[in-house]
CSV table of C-alpha atoms in Angstrom, one decimal:
chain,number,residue,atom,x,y,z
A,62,UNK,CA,32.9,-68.9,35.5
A,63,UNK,CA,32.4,-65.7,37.3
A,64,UNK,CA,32.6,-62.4,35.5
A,65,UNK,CA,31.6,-58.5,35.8
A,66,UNK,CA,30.9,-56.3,32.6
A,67,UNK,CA,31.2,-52.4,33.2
A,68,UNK,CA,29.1,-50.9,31.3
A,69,UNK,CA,30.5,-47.0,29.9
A,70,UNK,CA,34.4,-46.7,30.2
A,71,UNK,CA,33.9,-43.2,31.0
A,72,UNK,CA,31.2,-41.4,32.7
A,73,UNK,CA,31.4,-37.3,33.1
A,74,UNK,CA,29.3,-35.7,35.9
A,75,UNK,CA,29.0,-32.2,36.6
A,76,UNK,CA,30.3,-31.2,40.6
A,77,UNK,CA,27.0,-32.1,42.8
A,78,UNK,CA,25.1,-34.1,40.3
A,79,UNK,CA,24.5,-37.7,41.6
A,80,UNK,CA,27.2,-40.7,39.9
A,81,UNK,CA,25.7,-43.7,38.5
A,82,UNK,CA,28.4,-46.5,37.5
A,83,UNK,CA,27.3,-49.5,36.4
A,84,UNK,CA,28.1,-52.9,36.9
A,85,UNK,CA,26.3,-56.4,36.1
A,86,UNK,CA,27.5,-59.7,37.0
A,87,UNK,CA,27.5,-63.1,36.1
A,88,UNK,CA,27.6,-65.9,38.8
A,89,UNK,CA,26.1,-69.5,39.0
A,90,UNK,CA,26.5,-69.2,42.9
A,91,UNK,CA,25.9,-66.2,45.1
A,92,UNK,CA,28.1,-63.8,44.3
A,93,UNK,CA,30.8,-61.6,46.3
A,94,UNK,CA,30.9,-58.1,44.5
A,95,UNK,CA,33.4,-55.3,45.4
A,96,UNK,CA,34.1,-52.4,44.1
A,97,UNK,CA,37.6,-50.5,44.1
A,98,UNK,CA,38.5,-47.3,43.3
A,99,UNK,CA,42.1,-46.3,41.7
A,100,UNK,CA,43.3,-42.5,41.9
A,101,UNK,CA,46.3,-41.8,39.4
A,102,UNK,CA,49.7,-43.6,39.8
A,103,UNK,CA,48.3,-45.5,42.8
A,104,UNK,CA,46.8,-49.0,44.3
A,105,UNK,CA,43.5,-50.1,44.5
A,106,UNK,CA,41.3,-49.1,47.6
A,107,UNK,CA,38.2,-50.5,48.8
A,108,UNK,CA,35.0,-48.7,48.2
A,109,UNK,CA,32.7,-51.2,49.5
A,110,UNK,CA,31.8,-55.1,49.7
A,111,UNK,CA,28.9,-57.4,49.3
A,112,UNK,CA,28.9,-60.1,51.0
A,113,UNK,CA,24.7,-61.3,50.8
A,114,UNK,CA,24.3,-59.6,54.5
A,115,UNK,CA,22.5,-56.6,53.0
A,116,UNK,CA,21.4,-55.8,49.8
A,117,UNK,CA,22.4,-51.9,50.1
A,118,UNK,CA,25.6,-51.5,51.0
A,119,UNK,CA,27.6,-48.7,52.0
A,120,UNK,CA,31.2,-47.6,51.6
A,121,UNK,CA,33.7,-44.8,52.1
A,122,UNK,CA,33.5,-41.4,50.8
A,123,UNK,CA,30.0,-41.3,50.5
A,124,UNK,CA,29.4,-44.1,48.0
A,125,UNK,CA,27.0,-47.4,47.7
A,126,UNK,CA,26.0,-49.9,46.0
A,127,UNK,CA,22.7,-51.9,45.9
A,128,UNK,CA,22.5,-55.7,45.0
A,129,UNK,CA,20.1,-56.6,42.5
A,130,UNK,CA,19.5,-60.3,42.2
A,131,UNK,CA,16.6,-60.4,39.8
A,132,UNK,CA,18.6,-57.8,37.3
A,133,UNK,CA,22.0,-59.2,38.0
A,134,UNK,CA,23.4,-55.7,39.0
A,135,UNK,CA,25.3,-54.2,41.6
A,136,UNK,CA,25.7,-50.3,40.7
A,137,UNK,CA,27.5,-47.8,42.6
A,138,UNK,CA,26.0,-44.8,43.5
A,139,UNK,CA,27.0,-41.2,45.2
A,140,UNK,CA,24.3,-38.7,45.6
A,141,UNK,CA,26.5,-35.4,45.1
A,142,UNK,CA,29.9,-35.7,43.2
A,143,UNK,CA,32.9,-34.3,44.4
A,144,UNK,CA,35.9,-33.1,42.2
A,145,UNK,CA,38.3,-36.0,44.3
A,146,UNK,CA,36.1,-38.3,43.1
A,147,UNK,CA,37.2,-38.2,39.8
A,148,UNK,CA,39.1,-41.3,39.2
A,149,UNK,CA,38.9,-44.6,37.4
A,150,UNK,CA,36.5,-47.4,39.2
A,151,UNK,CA,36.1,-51.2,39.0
A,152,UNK,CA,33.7,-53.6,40.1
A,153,UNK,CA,35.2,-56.9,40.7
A,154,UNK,CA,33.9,-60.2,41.3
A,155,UNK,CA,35.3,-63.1,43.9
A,156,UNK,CA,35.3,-66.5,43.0
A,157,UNK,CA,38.6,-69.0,42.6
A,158,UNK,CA,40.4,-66.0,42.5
A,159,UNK,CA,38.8,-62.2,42.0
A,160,UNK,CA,37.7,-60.6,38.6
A,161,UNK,CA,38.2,-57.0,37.8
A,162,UNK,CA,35.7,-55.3,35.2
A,163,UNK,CA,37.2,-53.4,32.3
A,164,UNK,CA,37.1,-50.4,34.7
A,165,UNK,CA,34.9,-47.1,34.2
A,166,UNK,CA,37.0,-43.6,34.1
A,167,UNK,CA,34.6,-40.8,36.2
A,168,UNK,CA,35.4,-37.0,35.0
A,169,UNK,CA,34.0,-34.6,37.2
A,170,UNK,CA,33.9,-31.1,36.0
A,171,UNK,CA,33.5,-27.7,37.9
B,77,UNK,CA,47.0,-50.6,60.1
B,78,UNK,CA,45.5,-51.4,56.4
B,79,UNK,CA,48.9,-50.5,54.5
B,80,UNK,CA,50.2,-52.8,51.8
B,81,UNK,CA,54.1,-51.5,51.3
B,82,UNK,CA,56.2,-51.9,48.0
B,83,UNK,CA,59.2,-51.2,47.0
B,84,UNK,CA,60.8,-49.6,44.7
B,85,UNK,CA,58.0,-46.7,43.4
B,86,UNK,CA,59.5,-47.3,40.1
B,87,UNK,CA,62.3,-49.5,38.3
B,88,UNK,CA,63.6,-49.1,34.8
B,89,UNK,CA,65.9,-52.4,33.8
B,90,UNK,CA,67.5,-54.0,30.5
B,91,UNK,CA,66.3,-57.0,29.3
B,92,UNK,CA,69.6,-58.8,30.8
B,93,UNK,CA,69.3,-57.4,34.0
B,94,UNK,CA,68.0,-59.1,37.2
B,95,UNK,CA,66.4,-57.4,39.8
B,96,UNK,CA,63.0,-58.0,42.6
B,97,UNK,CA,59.9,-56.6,43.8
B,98,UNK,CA,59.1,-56.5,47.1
B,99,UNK,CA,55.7,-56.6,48.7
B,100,UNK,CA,55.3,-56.3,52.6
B,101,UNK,CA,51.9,-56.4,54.9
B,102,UNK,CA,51.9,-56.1,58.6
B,103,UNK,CA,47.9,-56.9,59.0
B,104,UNK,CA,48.6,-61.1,59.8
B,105,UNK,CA,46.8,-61.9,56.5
B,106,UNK,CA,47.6,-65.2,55.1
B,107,UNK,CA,47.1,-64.8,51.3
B,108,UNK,CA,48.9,-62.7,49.5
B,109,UNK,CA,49.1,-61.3,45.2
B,110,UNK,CA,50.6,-60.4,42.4
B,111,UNK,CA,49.0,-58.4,39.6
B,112,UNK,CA,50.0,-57.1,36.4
B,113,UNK,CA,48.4,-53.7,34.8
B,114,UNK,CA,48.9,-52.3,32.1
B,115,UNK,CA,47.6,-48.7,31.2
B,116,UNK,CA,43.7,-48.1,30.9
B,117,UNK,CA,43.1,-51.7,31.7
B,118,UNK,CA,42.3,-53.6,34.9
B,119,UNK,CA,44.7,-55.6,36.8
B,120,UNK,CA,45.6,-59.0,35.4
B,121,UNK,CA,45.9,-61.5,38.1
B,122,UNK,CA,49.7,-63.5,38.1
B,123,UNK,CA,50.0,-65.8,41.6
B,124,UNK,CA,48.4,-65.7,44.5
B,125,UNK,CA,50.2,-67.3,48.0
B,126,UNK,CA,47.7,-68.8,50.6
B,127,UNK,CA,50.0,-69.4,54.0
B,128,UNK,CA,53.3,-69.3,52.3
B,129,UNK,CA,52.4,-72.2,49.6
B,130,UNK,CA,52.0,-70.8,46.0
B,131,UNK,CA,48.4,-71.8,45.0
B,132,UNK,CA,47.6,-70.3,42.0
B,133,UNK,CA,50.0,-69.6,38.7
B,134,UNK,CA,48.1,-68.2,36.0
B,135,UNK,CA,50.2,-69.4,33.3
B,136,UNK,CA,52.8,-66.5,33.6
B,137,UNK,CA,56.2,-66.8,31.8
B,138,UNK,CA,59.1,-68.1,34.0
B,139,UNK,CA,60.9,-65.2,33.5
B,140,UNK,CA,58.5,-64.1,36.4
B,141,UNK,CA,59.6,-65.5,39.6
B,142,UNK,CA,57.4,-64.9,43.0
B,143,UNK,CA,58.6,-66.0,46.6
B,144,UNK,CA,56.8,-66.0,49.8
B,145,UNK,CA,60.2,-65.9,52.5
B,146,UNK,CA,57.3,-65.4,55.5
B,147,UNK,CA,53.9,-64.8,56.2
B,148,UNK,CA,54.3,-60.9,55.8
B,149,UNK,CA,56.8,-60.4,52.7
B,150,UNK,CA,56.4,-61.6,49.0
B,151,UNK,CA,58.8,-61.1,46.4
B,152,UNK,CA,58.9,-61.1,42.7
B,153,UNK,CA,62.5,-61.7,40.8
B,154,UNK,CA,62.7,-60.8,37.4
B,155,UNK,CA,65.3,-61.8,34.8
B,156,UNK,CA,65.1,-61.6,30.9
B,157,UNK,CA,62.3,-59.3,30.6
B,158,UNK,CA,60.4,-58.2,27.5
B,159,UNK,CA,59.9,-54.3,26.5
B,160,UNK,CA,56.0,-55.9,26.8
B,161,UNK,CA,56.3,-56.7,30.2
B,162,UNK,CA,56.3,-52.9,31.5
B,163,UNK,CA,53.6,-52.3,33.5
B,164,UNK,CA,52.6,-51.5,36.7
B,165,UNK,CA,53.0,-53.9,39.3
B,166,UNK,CA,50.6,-54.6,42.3
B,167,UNK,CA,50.9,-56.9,44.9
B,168,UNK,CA,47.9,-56.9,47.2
B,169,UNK,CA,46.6,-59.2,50.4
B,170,UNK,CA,43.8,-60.3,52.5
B,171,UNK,CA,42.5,-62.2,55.5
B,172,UNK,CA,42.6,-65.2,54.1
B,173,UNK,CA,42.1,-67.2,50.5
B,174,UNK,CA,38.5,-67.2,50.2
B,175,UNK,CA,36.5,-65.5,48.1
B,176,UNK,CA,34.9,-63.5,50.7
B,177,UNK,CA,37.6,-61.6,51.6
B,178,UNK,CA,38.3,-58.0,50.6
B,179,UNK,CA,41.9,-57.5,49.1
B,180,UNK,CA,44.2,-54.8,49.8
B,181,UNK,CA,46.5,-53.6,47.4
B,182,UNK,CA,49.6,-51.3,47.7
B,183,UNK,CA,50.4,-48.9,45.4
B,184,UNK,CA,52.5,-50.7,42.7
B,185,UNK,CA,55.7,-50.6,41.1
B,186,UNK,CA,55.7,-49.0,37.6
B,187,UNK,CA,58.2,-51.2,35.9
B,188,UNK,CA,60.0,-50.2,32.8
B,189,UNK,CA,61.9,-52.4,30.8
B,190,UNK,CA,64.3,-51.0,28.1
Protein backbone atom coordinates (compact mmCIF):
# COMPACT_ATOMS: atom_id res chain seq x y z
CA UNK A 1 0.00 0.00 0.00
CA UNK A 2 0.88 3.57 -0.61
CA UNK A 3 1.79 5.77 2.19
CA UNK A 4 3.55 9.28 3.13
CA UNK A 5 5.35 9.94 6.56
CA UNK A 6 5.82 13.74 7.55
CA UNK A 7 8.54 14.09 9.22
CA UNK A 8 8.36 17.15 12.21
CA UNK A 9 4.63 18.07 13.08
CA UNK A 10 5.81 21.53 13.50
CA UNK A 11 8.42 23.46 11.91
CA UNK A 12 9.15 27.35 13.15
CA UNK A 13 10.92 29.61 10.66
CA UNK A 14 11.86 33.09 11.19
CA UNK A 15 10.12 35.83 8.29
CA UNK A 16 12.67 35.43 5.19
CA UNK A 17 14.44 32.32 6.15
CA UNK A 18 14.06 29.49 3.59
CA UNK A 19 11.05 26.47 4.66
CA UNK A 20 12.09 22.98 4.45
CA UNK A 21 9.07 20.42 5.06
CA UNK A 22 9.64 17.10 4.64
CA UNK A 23 8.01 14.30 3.21
CA UNK A 24 9.06 10.59 2.17
CA UNK A 25 7.02 8.20 0.53
CA UNK A 26 6.40 4.67 0.12
CA UNK A 27 5.16 3.24 -3.30
CA UNK A 28 5.72 -0.07 -5.12
CA UNK A 29 4.67 1.77 -8.40
CA UNK A 30 5.51 5.29 -9.44
CA UNK A 31 4.09 7.52 -7.33
CA UNK A 32 1.68 10.61 -7.60
CA UNK A 33 2.69 13.12 -4.66
CA UNK A 34 0.75 16.33 -3.88
CA UNK A 35 1.03 18.55 -1.47
CA UNK A 36 -1.93 20.74 0.16
CA UNK A 37 -1.89 23.40 2.28
CA UNK A 38 -4.79 24.19 4.97
CA UNK A 39 -5.08 27.87 6.44
CA UNK A 40 -7.30 27.90 9.79
CA UNK A 41 -11.12 26.85 9.64
CA UNK A 42 -10.69 26.15 5.94
CA UNK A 43 -10.34 23.37 2.94
CA UNK A 44 -7.47 22.01 1.49
CA UNK A 45 -5.73 23.89 -1.57
CA UNK A 46 -3.35 22.65 -3.89
CA UNK A 47 0.24 23.61 -3.61
CA UNK A 48 1.59 21.57 -6.27
CA UNK A 49 1.60 18.02 -8.02
CA UNK A 50 3.91 15.41 -9.33
CA UNK A 51 2.93 13.63 -11.80
CA UNK A 52 6.69 11.88 -13.15
CA UNK A 53 6.80 14.91 -15.91
CA UNK A 54 9.50 16.75 -14.02
CA UNK A 55 11.35 16.01 -11.07
CA UNK A 56 11.24 19.75 -9.70
CA UNK A 57 8.07 20.94 -9.52
CA UNK A 58 6.62 24.15 -8.97
CA UNK A 59 3.52 25.54 -7.23
CA UNK A 60 1.66 28.55 -6.05
CA UNK A 61 2.83 31.14 -3.68
CA UNK A 62 6.31 30.55 -4.26
CA UNK A 63 6.71 26.90 -3.20
CA UNK A 64 8.27 23.51 -4.73
CA UNK A 65 8.96 20.47 -4.33
CA UNK A 66 11.70 18.13 -5.85
CA UNK A 67 11.20 14.32 -6.52
CA UNK A 68 13.80 12.19 -5.19
CA UNK A 69 13.55 8.60 -6.47
CA UNK A 70 16.73 7.21 -5.07
CA UNK A 71 15.85 8.80 -1.36
CA UNK A 72 12.20 8.27 -1.58
CA UNK A 73 11.46 12.04 -0.87
CA UNK A 74 9.53 14.68 -2.14
CA UNK A 75 10.19 17.95 0.13
CA UNK A 76 8.70 21.15 -0.20
CA UNK A 77 10.60 24.04 -0.35
CA UNK A 78 10.12 28.17 -0.25
CA UNK A 79 13.24 30.17 -0.46
CA UNK A 80 11.98 33.26 1.81
CA UNK A 81 9.04 32.69 4.29
CA UNK A 82 6.26 34.88 4.50
CA UNK A 83 4.08 35.48 7.64
CA UNK A 84 0.73 33.99 5.30
CA UNK A 85 2.49 31.15 5.03
CA UNK A 86 2.12 30.08 8.27
CA UNK A 87 -0.36 27.24 8.20
CA UNK A 88 -0.58 23.49 8.58
CA UNK A 89 0.75 21.39 5.31
CA UNK A 90 0.31 17.84 4.10
CA UNK A 91 1.88 15.81 1.60
CA UNK A 92 -0.47 13.21 0.21
CA UNK A 93 -0.01 10.27 -1.86
CA UNK A 94 -2.53 8.93 -4.84
CA UNK A 95 -3.11 5.50 -5.28
CA UNK A 96 -6.75 3.48 -4.99
CA UNK A 97 -7.76 6.38 -3.28
CA UNK A 98 -5.30 9.44 -1.88
CA UNK A 99 -3.24 9.35 1.42
CA UNK A 100 -2.75 12.38 3.59
CA UNK A 101 0.49 12.54 5.92
CA UNK A 102 0.05 13.24 9.50
CA UNK A 103 0.34 16.98 8.49
CA UNK A 104 3.31 19.41 9.49
CA UNK A 105 2.16 22.84 11.36
CA UNK A 106 4.68 25.89 9.89
CA UNK A 107 4.99 28.94 12.61
CA UNK A 108 6.49 31.84 11.09
CA UNK A 109 7.61 34.54 13.37
CA UNK A 110 8.37 38.25 12.86
CA UNK B 1 -13.93 28.37 -11.74
CA UNK B 2 -11.93 25.94 -9.11
CA UNK B 3 -14.58 26.43 -6.19
CA UNK B 4 -15.90 23.47 -4.26
CA UNK B 5 -19.24 24.96 -2.30
CA UNK B 6 -20.68 23.51 1.01
CA UNK B 7 -23.21 24.19 2.93
CA UNK B 8 -23.93 24.94 6.01
CA UNK B 9 -20.42 26.62 7.47
CA UNK B 10 -21.35 24.98 10.66
CA UNK B 11 -24.13 22.64 12.16
CA UNK B 12 -24.71 21.74 15.76
CA UNK B 13 -27.41 18.65 16.02
CA UNK B 14 -28.72 16.08 18.88
CA UNK B 15 -27.98 12.72 18.56
CA UNK B 16 -31.86 12.14 17.42
CA UNK B 17 -31.83 14.74 15.01
CA UNK B 18 -31.62 14.25 11.14
CA UNK B 19 -30.18 16.62 9.03
CA UNK B 20 -27.59 16.80 5.40
CA UNK B 21 -24.55 18.08 4.01
CA UNK B 22 -24.31 19.47 0.90
CA UNK B 23 -21.47 19.51 -1.48
CA UNK B 24 -21.76 21.27 -4.97
CA UNK B 25 -18.89 21.67 -7.98
CA UNK B 26 -19.58 23.47 -11.14
CA UNK B 27 -16.03 22.34 -12.84
CA UNK B 28 -17.80 18.93 -14.91
CA UNK B 29 -15.63 16.63 -12.62
CA UNK B 30 -16.84 13.26 -12.40
CA UNK B 31 -15.61 12.03 -8.98
CA UNK B 32 -16.43 13.38 -6.13
CA UNK B 33 -15.56 12.94 -1.72
CA UNK B 34 -16.25 12.80 1.46
CA UNK B 35 -13.77 13.31 4.30
CA UNK B 36 -13.82 13.31 7.93
CA UNK B 37 -11.22 15.56 10.15
CA UNK B 38 -10.86 15.74 13.20
CA UNK B 39 -8.61 18.51 14.91
CA UNK B 40 -4.74 18.35 14.40
CA UNK B 41 -5.13 15.40 12.23
CA UNK B 42 -5.34 14.84 8.51
CA UNK B 43 -8.47 14.09 6.74
CA UNK B 44 -9.80 10.56 6.94
CA UNK B 45 -11.23 9.44 3.77
CA UNK B 46 -15.27 8.13 4.01
CA UNK B 47 -16.70 7.54 0.15
CA UNK B 48 -15.73 8.56 -2.88
CA UNK B 49 -18.44 8.83 -6.08
CA UNK B 50 -16.91 8.14 -9.65
CA UNK B 51 -19.88 9.26 -12.32
CA UNK B 52 -22.67 9.15 -9.91
CA UNK B 53 -21.96 5.32 -8.73
CA UNK B 54 -20.60 5.05 -5.14
CA UNK B 55 -17.26 3.31 -5.49
CA UNK B 56 -15.52 3.27 -2.50
CA UNK B 57 -17.07 2.95 1.35
CA UNK B 58 -14.47 2.91 3.76
CA UNK B 59 -16.15 0.97 6.34
CA UNK B 60 -18.04 4.08 7.78
CA UNK B 61 -21.10 3.48 10.17
CA UNK B 62 -24.50 3.60 8.49
CA UNK B 63 -25.51 6.26 10.47
CA UNK B 64 -23.49 8.12 7.65
CA UNK B 65 -25.44 8.30 4.49
CA UNK B 66 -23.83 9.95 1.12
CA UNK B 67 -25.95 10.57 -2.23
CA UNK B 68 -24.78 11.61 -5.53
CA UNK B 69 -28.58 13.25 -7.00
CA UNK B 70 -26.24 14.47 -10.30
CA UNK B 71 -23.01 14.87 -11.56
CA UNK B 72 -22.41 18.33 -9.71
CA UNK B 73 -24.10 17.89 -6.12
CA UNK B 74 -23.35 15.20 -3.37
CA UNK B 75 -24.98 14.91 -0.20
CA UNK B 76 -24.34 13.41 3.14
CA UNK B 77 -27.65 12.64 5.56
CA UNK B 78 -26.93 12.05 9.00
CA UNK B 79 -29.22 10.50 11.64
CA UNK B 80 -28.24 9.07 15.18
CA UNK B 81 -24.94 10.62 15.55
CA UNK B 82 -22.36 10.12 18.16
CA UNK B 83 -20.77 13.24 20.38
CA UNK B 84 -17.48 11.33 18.46
CA UNK B 85 -18.56 12.07 15.23
CA UNK B 86 -17.98 16.02 15.45
CA UNK B 87 -15.61 17.02 13.18
CA UNK B 88 -15.09 18.87 10.31
CA UNK B 89 -16.44 17.80 7.21
CA UNK B 90 -14.88 18.00 3.70
CA UNK B 91 -16.25 17.06 0.58
CA UNK B 92 -13.83 17.57 -2.27
CA UNK B 93 -13.65 16.60 -6.25
CA UNK B 94 -11.65 16.11 -9.22
CA UNK B 95 -11.40 15.37 -13.03
CA UNK B 96 -11.88 12.15 -12.83
CA UNK B 97 -11.20 8.81 -10.39
CA UNK B 98 -7.66 8.20 -11.15
CA UNK B 99 -4.95 8.64 -9.15
CA UNK B 100 -3.48 11.25 -11.16
CA UNK B 101 -5.78 13.71 -10.57
CA UNK B 102 -5.48 16.69 -8.19
CA UNK B 103 -8.52 17.01 -5.68
CA UNK B 104 -10.24 20.07 -4.79
CA UNK B 105 -11.72 20.49 -1.58
CA UNK B 106 -14.19 23.09 -0.26
CA UNK B 107 -14.03 24.47 2.87
CA UNK B 108 -15.92 22.01 5.17
CA UNK B 109 -18.69 21.84 7.52
CA UNK B 110 -17.66 21.89 11.22
CA UNK B 111 -20.17 19.55 12.62
CA UNK B 112 -21.13 19.49 16.28
CA UNK B 113 -23.06 16.94 17.78
CA UNK B 114 -24.51 17.44 21.27
Amino acid sequence: AQSVTQLGSHVSVSEGALVLLRCNYSSSVPPYLFWYVQYPNQGLQLLLKYTSAATLVKGINGFEAEFKKSETSFHLTKPSAHMSDAAEYFCAVSGQDMRFGAGTRLTVKP
Amino acid sequence: DTEVTQTPKHLVMGMTNKKSLKCEQHMGHRAMYWYKQKAKKPPELMFVYSYEKLSINESVPSRFSPECPNSSLLNLHLHALQPEDSALYLCASSQGALSSYEQYFGPGTRLTVT
